[in-house]
C-alpha positions as CSV (number, residue, x, y, z in Angstrom):
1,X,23.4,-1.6,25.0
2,X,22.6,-1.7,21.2
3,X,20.5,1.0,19.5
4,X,17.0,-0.8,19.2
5,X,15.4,-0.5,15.5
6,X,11.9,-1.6,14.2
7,X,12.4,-4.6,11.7
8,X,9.8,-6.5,9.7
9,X,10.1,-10.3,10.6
10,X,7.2,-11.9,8.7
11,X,5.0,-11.0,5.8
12,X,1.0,-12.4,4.7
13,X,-0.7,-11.4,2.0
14,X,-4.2,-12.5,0.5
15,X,-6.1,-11.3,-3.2
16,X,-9.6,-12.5,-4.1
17,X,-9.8,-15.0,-6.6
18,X,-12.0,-13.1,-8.9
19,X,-9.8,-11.5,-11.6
20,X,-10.9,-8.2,-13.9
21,X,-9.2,-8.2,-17.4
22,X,-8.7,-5.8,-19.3
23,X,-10.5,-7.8,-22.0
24,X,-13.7,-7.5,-19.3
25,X,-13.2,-3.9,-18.9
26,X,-13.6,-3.2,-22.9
27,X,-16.9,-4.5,-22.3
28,X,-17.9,-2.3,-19.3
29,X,-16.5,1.1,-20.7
30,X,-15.0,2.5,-24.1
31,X,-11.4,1.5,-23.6
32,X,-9.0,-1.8,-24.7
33,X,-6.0,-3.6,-23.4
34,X,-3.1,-1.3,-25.2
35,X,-4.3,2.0,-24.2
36,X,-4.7,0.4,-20.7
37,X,-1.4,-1.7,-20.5
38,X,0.7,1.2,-22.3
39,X,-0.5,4.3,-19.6
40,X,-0.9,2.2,-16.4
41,X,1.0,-1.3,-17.1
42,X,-2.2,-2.9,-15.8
43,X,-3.5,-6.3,-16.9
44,X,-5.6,-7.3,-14.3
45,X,-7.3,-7.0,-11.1
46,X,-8.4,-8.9,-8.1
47,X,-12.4,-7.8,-6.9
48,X,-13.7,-9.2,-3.6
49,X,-17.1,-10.0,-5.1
50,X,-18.9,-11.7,-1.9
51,X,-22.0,-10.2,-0.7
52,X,-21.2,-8.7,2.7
53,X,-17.4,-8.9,3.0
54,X,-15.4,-5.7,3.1
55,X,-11.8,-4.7,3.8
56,X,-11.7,-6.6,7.1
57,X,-12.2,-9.9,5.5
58,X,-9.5,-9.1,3.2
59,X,-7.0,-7.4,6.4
60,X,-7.8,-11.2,8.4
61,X,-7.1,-13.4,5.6
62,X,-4.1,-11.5,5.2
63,X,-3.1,-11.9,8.7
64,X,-3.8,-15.1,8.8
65,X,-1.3,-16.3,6.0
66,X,1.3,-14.2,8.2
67,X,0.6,-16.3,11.2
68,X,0.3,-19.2,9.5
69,X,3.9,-18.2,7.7
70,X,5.3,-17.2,11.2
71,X,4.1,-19.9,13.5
72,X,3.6,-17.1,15.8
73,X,0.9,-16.6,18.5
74,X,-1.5,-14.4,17.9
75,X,-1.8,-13.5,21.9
76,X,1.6,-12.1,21.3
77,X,0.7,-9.6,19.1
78,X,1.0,-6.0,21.2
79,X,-1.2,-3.6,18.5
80,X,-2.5,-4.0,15.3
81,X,-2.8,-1.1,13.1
82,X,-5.0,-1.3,9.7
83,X,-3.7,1.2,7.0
84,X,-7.0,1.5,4.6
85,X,-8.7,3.8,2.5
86,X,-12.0,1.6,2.5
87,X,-12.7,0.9,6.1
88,X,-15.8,-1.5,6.6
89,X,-17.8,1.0,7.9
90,X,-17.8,4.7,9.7
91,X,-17.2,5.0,13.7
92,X,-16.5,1.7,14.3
93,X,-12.9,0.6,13.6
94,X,-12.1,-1.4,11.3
95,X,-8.4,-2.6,13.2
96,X,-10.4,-3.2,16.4
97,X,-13.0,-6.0,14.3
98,X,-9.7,-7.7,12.7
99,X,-7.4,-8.0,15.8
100,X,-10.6,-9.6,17.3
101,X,-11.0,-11.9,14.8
102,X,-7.3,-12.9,14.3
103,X,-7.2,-13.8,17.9
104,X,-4.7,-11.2,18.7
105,X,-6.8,-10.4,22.3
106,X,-3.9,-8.7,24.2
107,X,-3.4,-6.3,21.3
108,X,-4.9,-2.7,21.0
109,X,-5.9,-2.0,17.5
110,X,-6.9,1.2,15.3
111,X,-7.3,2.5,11.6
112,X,-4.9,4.7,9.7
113,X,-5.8,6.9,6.8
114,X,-3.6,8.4,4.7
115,X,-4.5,7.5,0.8
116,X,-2.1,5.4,-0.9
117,X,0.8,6.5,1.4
118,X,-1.2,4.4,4.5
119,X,1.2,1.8,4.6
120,X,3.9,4.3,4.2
121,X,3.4,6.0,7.2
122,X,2.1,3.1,9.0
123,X,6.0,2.0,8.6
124,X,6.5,4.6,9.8
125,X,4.1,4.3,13.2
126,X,4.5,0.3,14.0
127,X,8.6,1.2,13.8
128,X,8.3,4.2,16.3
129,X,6.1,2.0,18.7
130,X,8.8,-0.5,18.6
131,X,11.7,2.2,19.2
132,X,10.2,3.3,22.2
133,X,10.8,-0.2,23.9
134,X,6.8,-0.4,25.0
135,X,5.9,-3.1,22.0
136,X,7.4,-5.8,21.0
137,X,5.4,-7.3,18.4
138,X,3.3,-5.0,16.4
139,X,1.3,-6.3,13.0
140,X,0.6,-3.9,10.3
141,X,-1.8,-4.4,7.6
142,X,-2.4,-2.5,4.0
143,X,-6.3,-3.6,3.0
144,X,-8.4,-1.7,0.5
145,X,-12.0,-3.1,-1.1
146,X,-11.5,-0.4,-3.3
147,X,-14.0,-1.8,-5.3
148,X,-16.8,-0.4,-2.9
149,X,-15.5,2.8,-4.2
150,X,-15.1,2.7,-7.8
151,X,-17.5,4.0,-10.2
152,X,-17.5,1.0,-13.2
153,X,-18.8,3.2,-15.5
154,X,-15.9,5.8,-15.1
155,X,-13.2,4.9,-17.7
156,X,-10.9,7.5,-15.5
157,X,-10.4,5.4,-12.3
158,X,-12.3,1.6,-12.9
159,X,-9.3,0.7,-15.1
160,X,-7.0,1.7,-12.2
161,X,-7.9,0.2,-8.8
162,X,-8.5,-3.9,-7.2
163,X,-9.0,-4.8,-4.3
164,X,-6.6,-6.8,-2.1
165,X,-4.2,-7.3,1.9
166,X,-1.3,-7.7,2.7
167,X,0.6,-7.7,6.5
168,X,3.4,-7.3,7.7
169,X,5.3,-7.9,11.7
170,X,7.2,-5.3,13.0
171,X,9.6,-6.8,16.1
172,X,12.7,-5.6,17.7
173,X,16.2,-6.1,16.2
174,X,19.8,-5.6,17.8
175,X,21.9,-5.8,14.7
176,X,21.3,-2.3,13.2
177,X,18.5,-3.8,10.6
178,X,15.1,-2.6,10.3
179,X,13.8,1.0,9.6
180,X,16.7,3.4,9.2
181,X,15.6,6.5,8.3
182,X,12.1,7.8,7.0
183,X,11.2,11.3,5.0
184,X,6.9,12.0,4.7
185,X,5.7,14.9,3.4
186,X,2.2,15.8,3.1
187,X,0.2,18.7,1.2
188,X,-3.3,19.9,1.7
189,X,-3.3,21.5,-1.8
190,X,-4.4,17.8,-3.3
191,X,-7.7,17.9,-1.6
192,X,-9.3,18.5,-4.5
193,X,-7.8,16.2,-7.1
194,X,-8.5,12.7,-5.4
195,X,-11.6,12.7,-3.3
196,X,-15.1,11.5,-2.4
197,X,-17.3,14.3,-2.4
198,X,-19.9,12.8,-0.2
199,X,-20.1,10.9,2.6
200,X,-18.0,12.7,4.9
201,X,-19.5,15.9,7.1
202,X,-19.2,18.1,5.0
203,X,-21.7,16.5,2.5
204,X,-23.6,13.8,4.3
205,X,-25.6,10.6,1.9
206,X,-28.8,11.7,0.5
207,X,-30.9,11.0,-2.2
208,X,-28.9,13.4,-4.6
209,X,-25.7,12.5,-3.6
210,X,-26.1,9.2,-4.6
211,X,-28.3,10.1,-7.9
212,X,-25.4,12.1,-8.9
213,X,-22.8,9.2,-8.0
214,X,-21.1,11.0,-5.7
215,X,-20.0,8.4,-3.5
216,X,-17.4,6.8,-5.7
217,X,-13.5,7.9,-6.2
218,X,-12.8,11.2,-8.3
219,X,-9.2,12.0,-9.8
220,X,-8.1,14.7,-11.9
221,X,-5.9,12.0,-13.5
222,X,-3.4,14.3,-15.4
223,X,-2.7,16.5,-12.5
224,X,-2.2,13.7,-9.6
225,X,0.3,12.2,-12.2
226,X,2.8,15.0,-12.3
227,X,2.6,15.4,-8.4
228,X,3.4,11.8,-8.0
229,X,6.2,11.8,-10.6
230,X,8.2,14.9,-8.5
231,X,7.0,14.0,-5.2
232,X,8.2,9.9,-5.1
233,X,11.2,10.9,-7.4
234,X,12.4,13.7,-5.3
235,X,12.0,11.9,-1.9
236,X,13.4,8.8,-3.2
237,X,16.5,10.7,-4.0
238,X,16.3,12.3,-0.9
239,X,17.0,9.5,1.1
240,X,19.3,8.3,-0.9
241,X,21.3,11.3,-0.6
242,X,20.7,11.7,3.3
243,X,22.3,8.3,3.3
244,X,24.9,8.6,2.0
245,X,23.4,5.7,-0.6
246,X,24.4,4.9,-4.1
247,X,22.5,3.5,-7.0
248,X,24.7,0.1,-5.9
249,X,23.8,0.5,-2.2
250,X,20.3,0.1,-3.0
251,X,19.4,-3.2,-3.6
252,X,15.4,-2.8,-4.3
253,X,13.0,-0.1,-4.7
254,X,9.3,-1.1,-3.2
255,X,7.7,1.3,-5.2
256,X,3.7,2.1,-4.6
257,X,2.3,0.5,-7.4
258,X,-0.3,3.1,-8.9
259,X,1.3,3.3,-11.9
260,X,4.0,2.0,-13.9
261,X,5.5,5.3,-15.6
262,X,5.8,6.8,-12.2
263,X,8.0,3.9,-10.9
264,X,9.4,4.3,-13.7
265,X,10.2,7.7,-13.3
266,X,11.5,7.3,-9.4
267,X,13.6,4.6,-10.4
268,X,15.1,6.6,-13.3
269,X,15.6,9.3,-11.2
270,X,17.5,7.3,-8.2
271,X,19.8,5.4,-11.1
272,X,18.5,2.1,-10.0
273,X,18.9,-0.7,-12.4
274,X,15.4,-1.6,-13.8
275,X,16.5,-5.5,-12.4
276,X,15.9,-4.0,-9.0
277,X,12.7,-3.1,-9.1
278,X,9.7,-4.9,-7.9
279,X,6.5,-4.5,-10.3
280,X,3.2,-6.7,-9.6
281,X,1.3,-4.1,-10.6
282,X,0.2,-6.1,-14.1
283,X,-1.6,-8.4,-11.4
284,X,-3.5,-6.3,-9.2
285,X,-3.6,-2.9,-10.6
286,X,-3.7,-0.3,-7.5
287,X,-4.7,-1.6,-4.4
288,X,-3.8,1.0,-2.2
289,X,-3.0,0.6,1.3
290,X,-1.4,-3.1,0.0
291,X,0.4,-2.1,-2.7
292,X,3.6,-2.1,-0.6
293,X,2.7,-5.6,1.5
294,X,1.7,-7.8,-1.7
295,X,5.2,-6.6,-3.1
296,X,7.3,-7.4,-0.4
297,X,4.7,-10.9,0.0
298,X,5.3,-11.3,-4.1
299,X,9.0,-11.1,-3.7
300,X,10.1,-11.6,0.2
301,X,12.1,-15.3,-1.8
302,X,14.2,-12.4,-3.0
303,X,15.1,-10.9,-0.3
304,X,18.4,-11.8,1.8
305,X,19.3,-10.2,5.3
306,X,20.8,-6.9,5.2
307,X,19.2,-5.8,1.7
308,X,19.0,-2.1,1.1
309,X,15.1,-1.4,0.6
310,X,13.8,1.5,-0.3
311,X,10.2,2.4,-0.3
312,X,8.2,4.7,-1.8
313,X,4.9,6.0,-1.8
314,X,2.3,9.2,-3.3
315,X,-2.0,9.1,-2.2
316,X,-4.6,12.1,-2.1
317,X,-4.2,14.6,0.0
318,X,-1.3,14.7,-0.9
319,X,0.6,12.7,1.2
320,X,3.9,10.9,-0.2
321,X,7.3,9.7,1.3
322,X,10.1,7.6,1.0
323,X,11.7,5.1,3.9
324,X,15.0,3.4,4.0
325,X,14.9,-0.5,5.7
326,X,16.9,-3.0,5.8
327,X,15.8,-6.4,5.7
328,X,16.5,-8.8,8.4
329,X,16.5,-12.2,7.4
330,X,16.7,-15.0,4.8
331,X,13.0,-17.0,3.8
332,X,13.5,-20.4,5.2
């Protein structure tokens, strides 16, 4: 009997329509469209403005294009993992609320928090449930409002992050395509350069936490940068290398998309041809947990079956990684 891999079989995506310019942001904060598009390769956006919709609403609509896409049954769906940042709320899940509302009833849902590597590793997770022969259909989505976290008046991080979904289906394959091989790392030592100081337990909301906008996204911008560069550089490379895989072999790098000179750098440092690498982040700036989803959504017409992917991802924490996949069929 054939080895059984974990291999992605449809792909959703969904941005709000409201779009952030850099023309808008030299209004808000002292900055301007060069210095922006030169150090991040950022042009835009996407905010979920609404009153009262957070990253569920962005996770179903997301889900919902895949469905749509798919002509699949949402009773079908085994497990539904949400990779965010930016849950809706604390305690109550927000992957429980979305399989609900997608109408994926047979499925058993949770959130999974790891930074900007959350889709990463939620690869990763979907693909081992799928291995072990228990699932058979398991839908994984990247959301982030991350928005609801940003401070607007912080030059630092507002000219960095949108908001935005994207989902993916994990399903079993007997042809040797799929996840093939996966190397996460993780380091506690970036605790404190990309945080939230309150909210959490250790400093609960109050009055001064708030007054001293404490609640919105810090990053010691300079020193997360170089950890990115080495850490998505040297794991991309990694796998490669584990794999026996050269710069030919690899047909696309699906790069997190938190900034364009550390792509940059990962691809230079893998030898992959610049024509094989998937940018969007001009679009959407950093969105997170959907960095990785709205590519492969932005580019799936691309793809053909049996396409070397490699993916690569670096969030707080740190936490960073690279996986090797390869795709399993052509877009009708």
């Amino acid at each position: 009997m054939s080895k059984t891999t974990a291999a992605i079989t449809a792909v959703g995506a969904y941005v709000p329509d409201f779009v952030l310019s850099n023309q808008v942001l030299e209004t808000l904060v002292d900055t301007n469209d060069e210095w922006i598009t030169s150090r991040t390769g950022i042009k835009e956006r996407r905010l979920l403005k609404e009153e009262g919709k957070g990253t569920s609403y962005l996770a179903i609509k997301a889900a919902q294009n895949l469905i749509e896409k798919s002509n699949i049954n949402p009773e079908e769906i085994d497990m539904v993992i949400v990779a965010t940042a930016t849950p809706d709320m604390l305690v109550a899940s927000t992957g429980v609320y979305v399989a609900t509302q997608i109408g994926a009833v047979n499925a058993f849902a949770y959130d999974l928090q790891a930074a900007c590597s959350s889709f990463l590793f939620g690869m990763s997770t979907a693909a081992a449930y799928i291995e072990s022969g228990r699932y058979k259909k398991v839908l994984l989505i990247g959301a982030d409002k991350m928005s609801s976290i940003i401070d607007y008046t912080d030059r630092a991080t507002c000219i960095i992050f949108g908001d935005g979904a994207g989902a993916v289906l994990f399903e079993p394959n007997h042809e040797g395509l799929g996840l093939q091989d996966e190397f996460l790392r993780s380091d506690g030592i970036g605790r404190e350069f990309l945080k939230i100081d309150a909210g959490g337990s250790i400093l609960p909301p109050s009055e001064e936490t708030v007054k001293n906008r404490q609640h919105f996204v810090f990053q010691d911008g300079k020193t997360v940068f170089k950890y990115a560069v080495s850490g998505m550089a040297d794991v991309s490379e990694k796998i490669m290398q584990r794999n026996n895989l050269t710069q030919d072999d690899v047909d696309w790098l699906v790069a997190h998309q938190a900034n364009k000179r550390i792509i940059d750098a990962t691809s230079s440092r893998m030898g992959v041809d610049d024509s094989k690498v998937l940018i969007n982040i001009e679009k959407y700036g950093n969105t997170t947990s959907a960095t990785l989803p709205l590519l492969l959504s932005d580019f799936e017409h691309k793809f053909k079956k049996g396409d070397n992917l490699i993916f690569a991802a670096f969030g707080g924490g740190f936490t960073w990684g690279s996986i090797f996949l390869k795709w399993a069929y052509d877009k009708k």
